[in-house]
Amino acid sequence: MTKPDAVPTTVPAFPPAFTWGVATSAYQIEGGAADDGRGPSIWDTFTHTPGKITDASTGDVACDHYHRYAEDVDIIASLNVDAYRFSIAWPRVQPDGSGAWNEAGFDFYARLLDKLAEKDIAAHVTLYHWDLPQALEDKGGWLNRDTARHFAAYAAEVARRFGNRVATIATHNEPWCTANLGYGIGQFAPGIADPAAAVSASHQLLLSHGLAMQAMRAQNVSAKLGIVLNQWTASPATDSAADLKAAEVEWARSVEWFMDPIFKGSYPQLALDNIDCSLLSIHENDFNDIRQPIDFLGVNYYFRAYVSTETPPRTPPCALGTTDMGWEIYPQGLSELLLKLHGQYQLPPVYITENGMAVADRLEDGAVHDQPRIDYLKMHLAALRQAMAAGVDVQGYFYWSLLDNFEWNSGYLRRFGLVHVDYETQQRTLKDSAHWYRNFIKEQ
Ligand code: FCB
């Protein structure tokens, strides 16, 4: 296969039925943190704890999307996209994570769905994009099996209300991050730094996925149901036996750890042999619960894992440069990843649910000239098209993100949007990349 190691001048055409979209998540854009009965989430607690967020910011206001959703849907429609991926904030619709529903919270998402329908934009919903109700964290969060049960009840309620109005519902967004960044190293909420806890959390997250799938299926909804995983291939830095082995372990720990339980009903032995399982508690029926058929797999791709066992470790070559996050730009990793997954699992239809680039954008005379983002898009779409030509059933692509937004522990310092946000005035400005994406989609 030829590798896109330079910016293609034209990107090959995509099938007519291919879905084009943009993505966001609740905590990163909504704001309205205390509006209309929303309860606190672990991200409210975390951002209000000094020292956790680089620019000491919070999602209290963010892009004020809670109040500006109609304008934002108009912007989405102006991009010619077919679909919008967003998440529901669990604490907005169930402030304590169990017990009473908050009707005002559900009303917000009902209004958003009305507006999307008016513009003929399909809704792709994620149930959990990291904003756990704080009341559940107070009882152990994802270290407590009860959280999985509560999550399934929340999933059933969303499916009951919206399951025939949306195209897809994903249970989780990137449970690897929830477990490893939230519980393993404490870089994300709830800020726990215990590798054994991360392994335990990942099991309850997978269990919650399986229970939620069953609870939603029982509602007989038309929405396709699945999960979104962040994935990468693991490239050994050298041909040394140690690097080759370490790369295999990395693949097992990050990708197979989430794929195997869902597709095969077990954890990969290589991972079990290489992680601290002292807090992992697998009950008898758990794998039956987790191994539920999924209608689609969402893949979020940003970079590859570059695996080196030397001290200090070798760093990736970054032949195409890095993003403003410091992430290596490695488009061929997207096709490599998809082909490897395709070879290893019986994949359902795949959506690229996130892919995108942070750029140190500047608004000048009402415009943002973000050529690096356009190049990034072209290279990744070319790589994606190659994987499709080689047989992977990919049905859609969602750019991350629609808007500049609250980038977790980096706060507002990293801009991923196709649309620039001035956080002082909340003014939105389409960047050059937004114009490029709009025209590209039009030509398909
Ligand atoms: C992903 C997250 C998303 C965003 C991008 C840059 O890991 O799902 O919310 O922060 O990274």
Coordinates of C-alpha atoms and ligand atoms in Angstrom, one line a residue:
M1 CA 0.0 0.0 0.0
T2 CA 1.3 3.5 -0.8
K3 CA 1.7 5.6 2.3
P4 CA 0.4 9.2 2.4
D5 CA 3.7 10.7 3.4
A6 CA 3.0 14.0 1.8
V7 CA -0.1 16.2 1.4
P8 CA -2.2 14.8 -1.4
T9 CA -3.3 17.5 -3.9
T10 CA -6.7 15.8 -4.2
V11 CA -8.3 13.3 -1.9
P12 CA -10.0 10.3 -3.6
A13 CA -13.8 10.4 -3.8
F14 CA -15.8 8.7 -1.1
P15 CA -19.0 6.6 -1.6
P16 CA -22.1 8.7 -2.0
A17 CA -23.7 7.2 1.2
F18 CA -20.7 8.0 3.3
T19 CA -21.6 10.1 6.4
W20 CA -19.7 13.3 7.0
G21 CA -19.9 14.9 10.4
V22 CA -18.4 17.0 13.2
A23 CA -18.1 16.1 16.8
T24 CA -18.2 17.7 20.3
S25 CA -18.8 16.6 23.9
A26 CA -21.0 18.1 26.6
Y27 CA -18.5 19.2 29.2
Q28 CA -16.2 20.7 26.6
I29 CA -18.8 23.0 25.0
E30 CA -22.1 23.3 27.0
G31 CA -21.3 25.6 29.9
G32 CA -24.5 26.2 31.8
A33 CA -22.9 24.2 34.6
A34 CA -25.4 25.2 37.2
D35 CA -28.4 25.8 35.0
D36 CA -31.8 24.2 35.2
G37 CA -31.0 21.6 37.9
R38 CA -27.8 20.1 36.4
G39 CA -25.8 18.3 39.1
P40 CA -22.1 18.5 39.5
S41 CA -19.8 16.1 37.6
I42 CA -16.3 14.9 38.4
W43 CA -15.0 17.4 35.9
D44 CA -16.6 20.3 37.8
T45 CA -14.9 19.1 40.9
F46 CA -11.6 18.5 39.1
T47 CA -11.5 21.8 37.3
H48 CA -12.3 23.7 40.5
T49 CA -9.3 22.0 42.2
P50 CA -6.3 24.3 42.0
G51 CA -3.4 22.9 39.9
K52 CA -5.3 20.4 37.8
I53 CA -5.9 22.5 34.6
T54 CA -2.9 24.2 32.8
D55 CA -4.7 27.6 32.4
A56 CA -6.7 27.2 35.6
S57 CA -9.9 27.3 33.6
T58 CA -13.2 25.4 34.0
G59 CA -16.1 24.3 31.8
D60 CA -18.5 26.5 33.7
V61 CA -19.2 28.6 30.6
A62 CA -17.1 26.9 27.9
C63 CA -18.6 27.7 24.5
D64 CA -21.9 28.6 26.1
H65 CA -23.5 26.0 23.8
Y66 CA -26.3 25.4 26.3
H67 CA -27.6 28.8 25.4
R68 CA -26.3 29.0 21.8
Y69 CA -27.2 25.6 20.5
A70 CA -29.5 26.9 17.9
E71 CA -26.8 29.2 16.4
D72 CA -24.4 26.3 16.6
V73 CA -26.7 23.9 14.7
D74 CA -27.1 26.6 12.0
I75 CA -23.2 26.6 11.8
I76 CA -23.2 22.8 11.5
A77 CA -25.8 22.9 8.7
S78 CA -23.7 25.5 6.9
L79 CA -20.8 23.0 6.7
N80 CA -22.8 20.7 4.5
V81 CA -22.3 17.8 7.0
D82 CA -24.9 15.0 7.4
A83 CA -24.3 14.3 11.0
Y84 CA -23.5 15.7 14.4
R85 CA -21.9 13.7 17.2
F86 CA -22.4 15.1 20.7
S87 CA -22.7 13.7 24.2
I88 CA -25.4 13.9 26.8
A89 CA -24.3 15.1 30.2
W90 CA -25.5 12.4 32.6
P91 CA -25.6 14.9 35.5
R92 CA -27.8 17.2 33.5
V93 CA -30.5 14.6 33.1
Q94 CA -30.0 12.7 36.3
P95 CA -28.2 15.1 38.8
D96 CA -27.2 12.4 41.3
G97 CA -26.5 9.6 38.7
S98 CA -29.3 7.5 40.2
G99 CA -32.9 8.3 41.3
A100 CA -34.8 11.3 39.9
W101 CA -34.6 12.4 36.3
N102 CA -34.2 16.1 35.6
E103 CA -36.9 17.0 33.0
A104 CA -35.3 20.4 32.3
G105 CA -32.1 18.6 31.3
F106 CA -33.9 16.2 29.0
D107 CA -35.7 19.2 27.5
F108 CA -32.4 20.8 26.4
Y109 CA -31.5 17.7 24.4
A110 CA -35.0 17.4 23.0
R111 CA -34.7 21.0 21.8
L112 CA -31.3 20.2 20.3
L113 CA -32.7 17.2 18.5
D114 CA -35.6 19.3 17.2
K115 CA -33.2 21.8 15.8
L116 CA -31.0 19.1 14.2
A117 CA -34.1 17.5 12.6
E118 CA -35.2 20.9 11.3
K119 CA -31.8 21.1 9.5
D120 CA -31.9 17.4 8.5
I121 CA -28.8 16.6 10.4
A122 CA -28.5 13.1 11.9
A123 CA -27.8 12.9 15.7
H124 CA -25.0 10.6 16.9
V125 CA -25.2 10.5 20.6
T126 CA -22.6 9.4 23.2
L127 CA -23.9 8.6 26.7
Y128 CA -20.6 9.0 28.6
H129 CA -18.0 11.5 27.5
W130 CA -16.3 11.5 31.0
D131 CA -18.7 13.6 33.0
L132 CA -19.7 11.2 35.8
P133 CA -22.1 12.6 38.3
Q134 CA -20.1 13.5 41.4
A135 CA -22.6 11.7 43.6
L136 CA -21.5 8.4 42.1
E137 CA -17.8 9.2 42.3
D138 CA -18.4 9.9 46.0
K139 CA -19.4 6.2 46.2
G140 CA -16.3 5.0 44.4
G141 CA -17.1 6.0 40.8
W142 CA -15.9 3.4 38.2
L143 CA -14.3 1.4 41.0
N144 CA -17.8 0.5 42.3
R145 CA -19.8 -2.1 40.3
D146 CA -23.0 -0.3 41.2
T147 CA -21.9 2.5 38.9
A148 CA -22.3 0.1 36.0
R149 CA -25.9 -0.7 37.1
H150 CA -26.7 3.0 37.4
F151 CA -25.2 3.6 33.9
A152 CA -27.5 0.9 32.4
A153 CA -30.5 2.6 33.9
Y154 CA -29.5 5.9 32.5
A155 CA -28.8 4.4 29.1
A156 CA -32.3 2.8 29.1
E157 CA -34.0 6.1 29.9
V158 CA -32.1 7.9 27.1
A159 CA -33.0 5.1 24.7
R160 CA -36.7 5.2 25.8
R161 CA -36.9 8.9 25.2
F162 CA -34.6 9.5 22.2
G163 CA -33.9 6.0 20.7
N164 CA -36.1 6.5 17.7
R165 CA -34.9 10.1 17.0
V166 CA -31.2 9.5 16.8
A167 CA -29.0 7.6 14.3
T168 CA -26.6 6.0 16.8
I169 CA -26.1 5.8 20.5
A170 CA -22.6 5.0 21.8
T171 CA -22.3 3.9 25.4
H172 CA -18.8 5.2 26.1
N173 CA -16.3 7.5 24.6
E174 CA -12.7 6.2 25.0
P175 CA -13.0 4.1 28.2
W176 CA -9.2 3.7 27.9
C177 CA -8.9 7.4 28.9
T178 CA -11.5 7.2 31.7
A179 CA -9.6 4.3 33.2
N180 CA -6.0 5.2 32.6
L181 CA -6.0 9.0 32.7
G182 CA -8.7 9.3 35.3
Y183 CA -7.8 6.4 37.7
G184 CA -4.3 5.3 36.6
I185 CA -2.3 8.5 36.4
G186 CA -4.7 11.2 37.7
Q187 CA -4.2 13.5 34.8
F188 CA -8.0 13.6 34.2
A189 CA -11.0 13.6 36.6
P190 CA -11.4 12.1 39.2
G191 CA -7.6 12.4 39.5
I192 CA -6.7 9.1 41.1
A193 CA -3.2 7.8 40.4
D194 CA -3.2 4.1 41.0
P195 CA -2.4 1.7 38.0
A196 CA -4.3 -1.2 39.7
A197 CA -7.3 1.0 40.1
A198 CA -7.2 1.8 36.4
V199 CA -7.4 -1.9 35.5
S200 CA -10.4 -2.3 37.9
A201 CA -12.1 0.8 36.5
S202 CA -11.7 -0.5 32.9
H203 CA -13.6 -3.7 33.9
Q204 CA -16.5 -1.8 35.4
L205 CA -16.6 0.4 32.4
L206 CA -16.8 -2.6 30.1
L207 CA -19.4 -4.2 32.3
S208 CA -21.4 -0.9 32.2
H209 CA -21.2 -1.0 28.4
G210 CA -22.6 -4.5 28.2
L211 CA -25.4 -3.8 30.7
A212 CA -26.3 -0.6 28.9
M213 CA -26.4 -2.4 25.5
Q214 CA -28.8 -4.9 26.9
A215 CA -30.9 -2.3 28.6
M216 CA -31.1 -0.2 25.4
R217 CA -31.9 -3.3 23.2
A218 CA -34.8 -4.0 25.5
Q219 CA -36.3 -0.6 24.4
N220 CA -36.4 -1.8 20.7
V221 CA -35.0 1.4 19.4
S222 CA -34.2 2.2 15.8
A223 CA -30.9 3.8 16.7
K224 CA -27.8 1.7 16.0
L225 CA -26.0 0.9 19.2
G226 CA -22.2 0.7 19.8
I227 CA -19.1 2.1 21.6
V228 CA -16.3 4.5 20.8
L229 CA -12.7 3.5 21.5
N230 CA -9.5 5.5 21.1
Q231 CA -7.1 3.3 19.3
W232 CA -3.6 3.3 17.9
T233 CA -1.1 0.9 16.4
A234 CA 2.0 0.2 18.3
S235 CA 5.2 0.8 16.3
P236 CA 8.4 -0.7 17.7
A237 CA 11.1 2.0 17.6
T238 CA 13.7 -0.6 16.5
D239 CA 13.8 -4.2 15.5
S240 CA 15.3 -5.2 18.8
A241 CA 13.5 -8.2 20.4
A242 CA 12.7 -6.0 23.4
D243 CA 11.0 -3.3 21.3
L244 CA 9.0 -5.8 19.3
K245 CA 7.8 -7.5 22.4
A246 CA 6.9 -4.2 24.1
A247 CA 4.9 -3.1 21.1
E248 CA 2.9 -6.3 21.2
V249 CA 2.2 -5.7 24.9
E250 CA 1.2 -2.2 24.2
W251 CA -1.3 -3.4 21.5
A252 CA -2.7 -5.9 23.9
R253 CA -3.0 -3.5 26.8
S254 CA -4.6 -0.6 24.9
V255 CA -6.6 -2.1 22.0
E256 CA -7.2 -5.8 22.7
W257 CA -8.0 -5.0 26.3
F258 CA -11.2 -3.3 25.2
M259 CA -11.9 -5.2 21.9
D260 CA -11.4 -8.8 23.2
P261 CA -14.0 -8.7 25.9
I262 CA -16.6 -7.2 23.5
F263 CA -15.7 -9.4 20.5
K264 CA -14.4 -12.6 22.2
G265 CA -15.5 -12.5 25.8
S266 CA -12.1 -12.6 27.4
Y267 CA -9.1 -10.4 28.3
P268 CA -5.9 -10.9 26.3
Q269 CA -3.4 -13.0 28.2
L270 CA -0.5 -10.9 27.2
A271 CA -2.0 -7.9 28.8
L272 CA -3.1 -9.8 31.9
D273 CA 0.6 -11.0 32.3
N274 CA 1.8 -7.4 32.1
I275 CA -0.5 -5.3 34.3
D276 CA -1.3 -5.1 37.9
C277 CA -4.6 -7.1 38.2
S278 CA -4.7 -7.0 42.0
L279 CA -7.9 -5.0 42.1
L280 CA -9.5 -6.7 39.1
S281 CA -12.6 -8.6 40.1
I282 CA -14.4 -10.5 37.4
H283 CA -17.7 -12.1 38.3
E284 CA -19.0 -15.2 36.8
N285 CA -21.4 -13.8 34.2
D286 CA -19.4 -10.6 33.4
F287 CA -18.1 -11.7 30.0
N288 CA -21.5 -12.8 28.9
D289 CA -22.8 -9.4 29.8
I290 CA -20.0 -7.6 28.1
R291 CA -19.9 -9.6 24.9
Q292 CA -23.0 -8.1 23.3
P293 CA -23.3 -7.6 19.5
I294 CA -22.6 -4.0 18.6
D295 CA -24.1 -2.4 15.5
F296 CA -21.1 -0.2 14.9
L297 CA -17.6 0.5 16.3
G298 CA -16.5 4.1 16.7
V299 CA -12.8 4.6 16.3
N300 CA -11.0 7.8 17.5
Y301 CA -7.6 8.1 15.9
Y302 CA -5.0 10.8 16.7
F303 CA -1.5 9.3 16.7
R304 CA 0.3 6.0 16.9
A305 CA 2.1 4.5 20.0
Y306 CA 5.8 4.6 19.3
V307 CA 7.3 2.0 21.6
S308 CA 10.9 2.1 22.8
T309 CA 12.5 0.2 25.6
E310 CA 15.7 2.2 25.6
T311 CA 16.7 4.7 28.3
P312 CA 15.9 7.4 27.5
P313 CA 13.2 6.1 25.1
R314 CA 13.5 6.9 21.4
T315 CA 11.1 9.5 20.3
P316 CA 8.9 9.2 17.1
P317 CA 10.5 10.6 13.9
C318 CA 7.6 13.1 13.3
A319 CA 8.5 13.3 9.6
L320 CA 5.2 15.2 9.1
G321 CA 5.6 17.3 12.2
T322 CA 3.5 17.5 15.3
T323 CA 0.3 19.1 16.3
D324 CA -0.1 21.8 19.0
M325 CA -0.7 19.0 21.5
G326 CA 2.8 17.7 20.6
W327 CA 1.2 14.6 19.0
E328 CA 3.0 13.1 16.0
I329 CA 1.2 13.6 12.7
Y330 CA 1.1 10.1 11.3
P331 CA -1.8 9.6 8.9
Q332 CA -0.8 6.2 7.6
G333 CA -1.4 5.0 11.2
L334 CA -5.1 5.4 10.5
S335 CA -5.1 2.9 7.6
E336 CA -2.6 0.6 9.4
L337 CA -4.9 0.6 12.5
L338 CA -8.1 -0.1 10.5
L339 CA -6.5 -2.9 8.5
K340 CA -5.0 -4.5 11.6
L341 CA -8.4 -4.4 13.4
H342 CA -10.1 -5.8 10.2
G343 CA -7.6 -8.7 10.2
Q344 CA -8.1 -9.5 13.8
Y345 CA -11.8 -9.1 14.5
Q346 CA -15.2 -9.5 12.8
L347 CA -15.8 -5.8 12.7
P348 CA -19.2 -4.3 12.4
P349 CA -19.5 -1.1 10.3
V350 CA -16.9 1.4 11.6
Y351 CA -17.3 5.2 12.0
I352 CA -14.2 7.4 12.5
T353 CA -15.9 9.2 15.4
E354 CA -12.9 11.5 16.1
N355 CA -9.8 12.7 14.2
G356 CA -8.5 16.2 14.2
M357 CA -5.7 18.6 15.0
A358 CA -4.9 21.3 17.5
V359 CA -3.3 24.3 15.8
A360 CA -2.1 27.5 17.5
D361 CA -4.7 29.4 15.4
R362 CA -4.9 33.2 15.2
L363 CA -7.9 35.2 14.3
E364 CA -6.7 38.0 11.9
D365 CA -9.1 40.4 10.2
G366 CA -12.0 38.1 10.7
A367 CA -10.3 35.0 9.3
V368 CA -8.2 32.0 10.5
H369 CA -5.7 30.7 8.0
D370 CA -5.2 27.2 9.4
Q371 CA -3.6 25.5 6.4
P372 CA -1.9 22.8 8.7
R373 CA -5.4 21.6 9.6
I374 CA -6.5 21.4 6.0
D375 CA -3.3 19.4 5.2
Y376 CA -4.0 17.1 8.2
L377 CA -7.5 16.5 7.0
K378 CA -6.4 15.7 3.4
M379 CA -3.7 13.3 4.6
H380 CA -6.0 11.4 7.0
L381 CA -8.9 11.2 4.6
A382 CA -6.5 9.8 1.9
A383 CA -5.3 7.2 4.4
L384 CA -8.9 6.4 5.4
R385 CA -9.9 5.9 1.8
Q386 CA -7.0 3.5 1.3
A387 CA -8.2 1.4 4.2
M388 CA -11.7 1.4 2.7
A389 CA -10.4 0.4 -0.7
A390 CA -8.6 -2.5 1.1
G391 CA -11.9 -3.8 2.4
V392 CA -12.6 -2.1 5.8
D393 CA -16.3 -1.1 6.0
V394 CA -16.1 2.5 7.2
Q395 CA -19.4 4.4 7.0
G396 CA -18.5 7.8 8.3
Y397 CA -16.0 10.4 9.4
F398 CA -16.5 13.0 12.2
Y399 CA -14.0 15.8 12.5
W400 CA -12.9 16.7 16.1
S401 CA -14.1 19.3 16.7
L402 CA -16.8 21.5 15.4
L403 CA -15.7 24.3 17.8
D404 CA -12.6 25.3 19.7
N405 CA -13.4 24.1 23.2
F406 CA -12.3 23.1 26.7
E407 CA -9.5 20.6 26.0
W408 CA -9.6 18.8 29.4
N409 CA -6.4 19.4 31.4
S410 CA -5.1 21.8 28.7
G411 CA -8.0 24.1 29.3
Y412 CA -8.6 26.6 26.4
L413 CA -5.0 26.6 25.3
R414 CA -5.5 24.0 22.5
R415 CA -7.7 24.8 19.6
F416 CA -9.2 21.8 17.7
G417 CA -12.1 23.5 16.0
L418 CA -13.1 24.0 12.4
V419 CA -14.8 27.1 13.9
H420 CA -12.9 29.6 16.0
V421 CA -14.4 30.7 19.3
D422 CA -13.5 34.0 20.9
Y423 CA -14.2 33.1 24.6
E424 CA -14.6 36.7 25.6
T425 CA -17.4 37.5 23.2
Q426 CA -18.5 33.9 22.3
Q427 CA -18.2 34.9 18.7
R428 CA -17.8 32.0 16.2
T429 CA -15.7 32.4 13.0
L430 CA -15.4 29.7 10.4
K431 CA -11.7 28.9 9.9
D432 CA -10.3 28.2 6.4
S433 CA -10.5 24.5 7.3
A434 CA -14.3 24.8 7.8
H435 CA -14.6 26.3 4.3
W436 CA -12.3 23.5 2.9
Y437 CA -14.4 20.8 4.6
R438 CA -17.6 22.3 3.4
N439 CA -16.4 22.4 -0.2
F440 CA -14.9 18.9 0.0
I441 CA -18.2 17.4 1.2
K442 CA -20.1 19.2 -1.5
E443 CA -17.9 17.6 -4.1
Q444 CA -18.6 14.1 -2.9
Ligands
FCB1 C1 -10.1 12.7 22.7 C2 -11.4 13.1 23.4 C3 -12.0 14.4 23.0 C4 -10.9 15.5 22.7 C5 -9.9 14.9 21.8 C6 -8.8 15.9 21.4 O1 -9.4 11.9 23.4 O2 -12.4 12.1 23.2 O3 -12.9 14.8 23.9 O4 -10.4 16.0 23.9 O5 -9.3 13.8 22.4

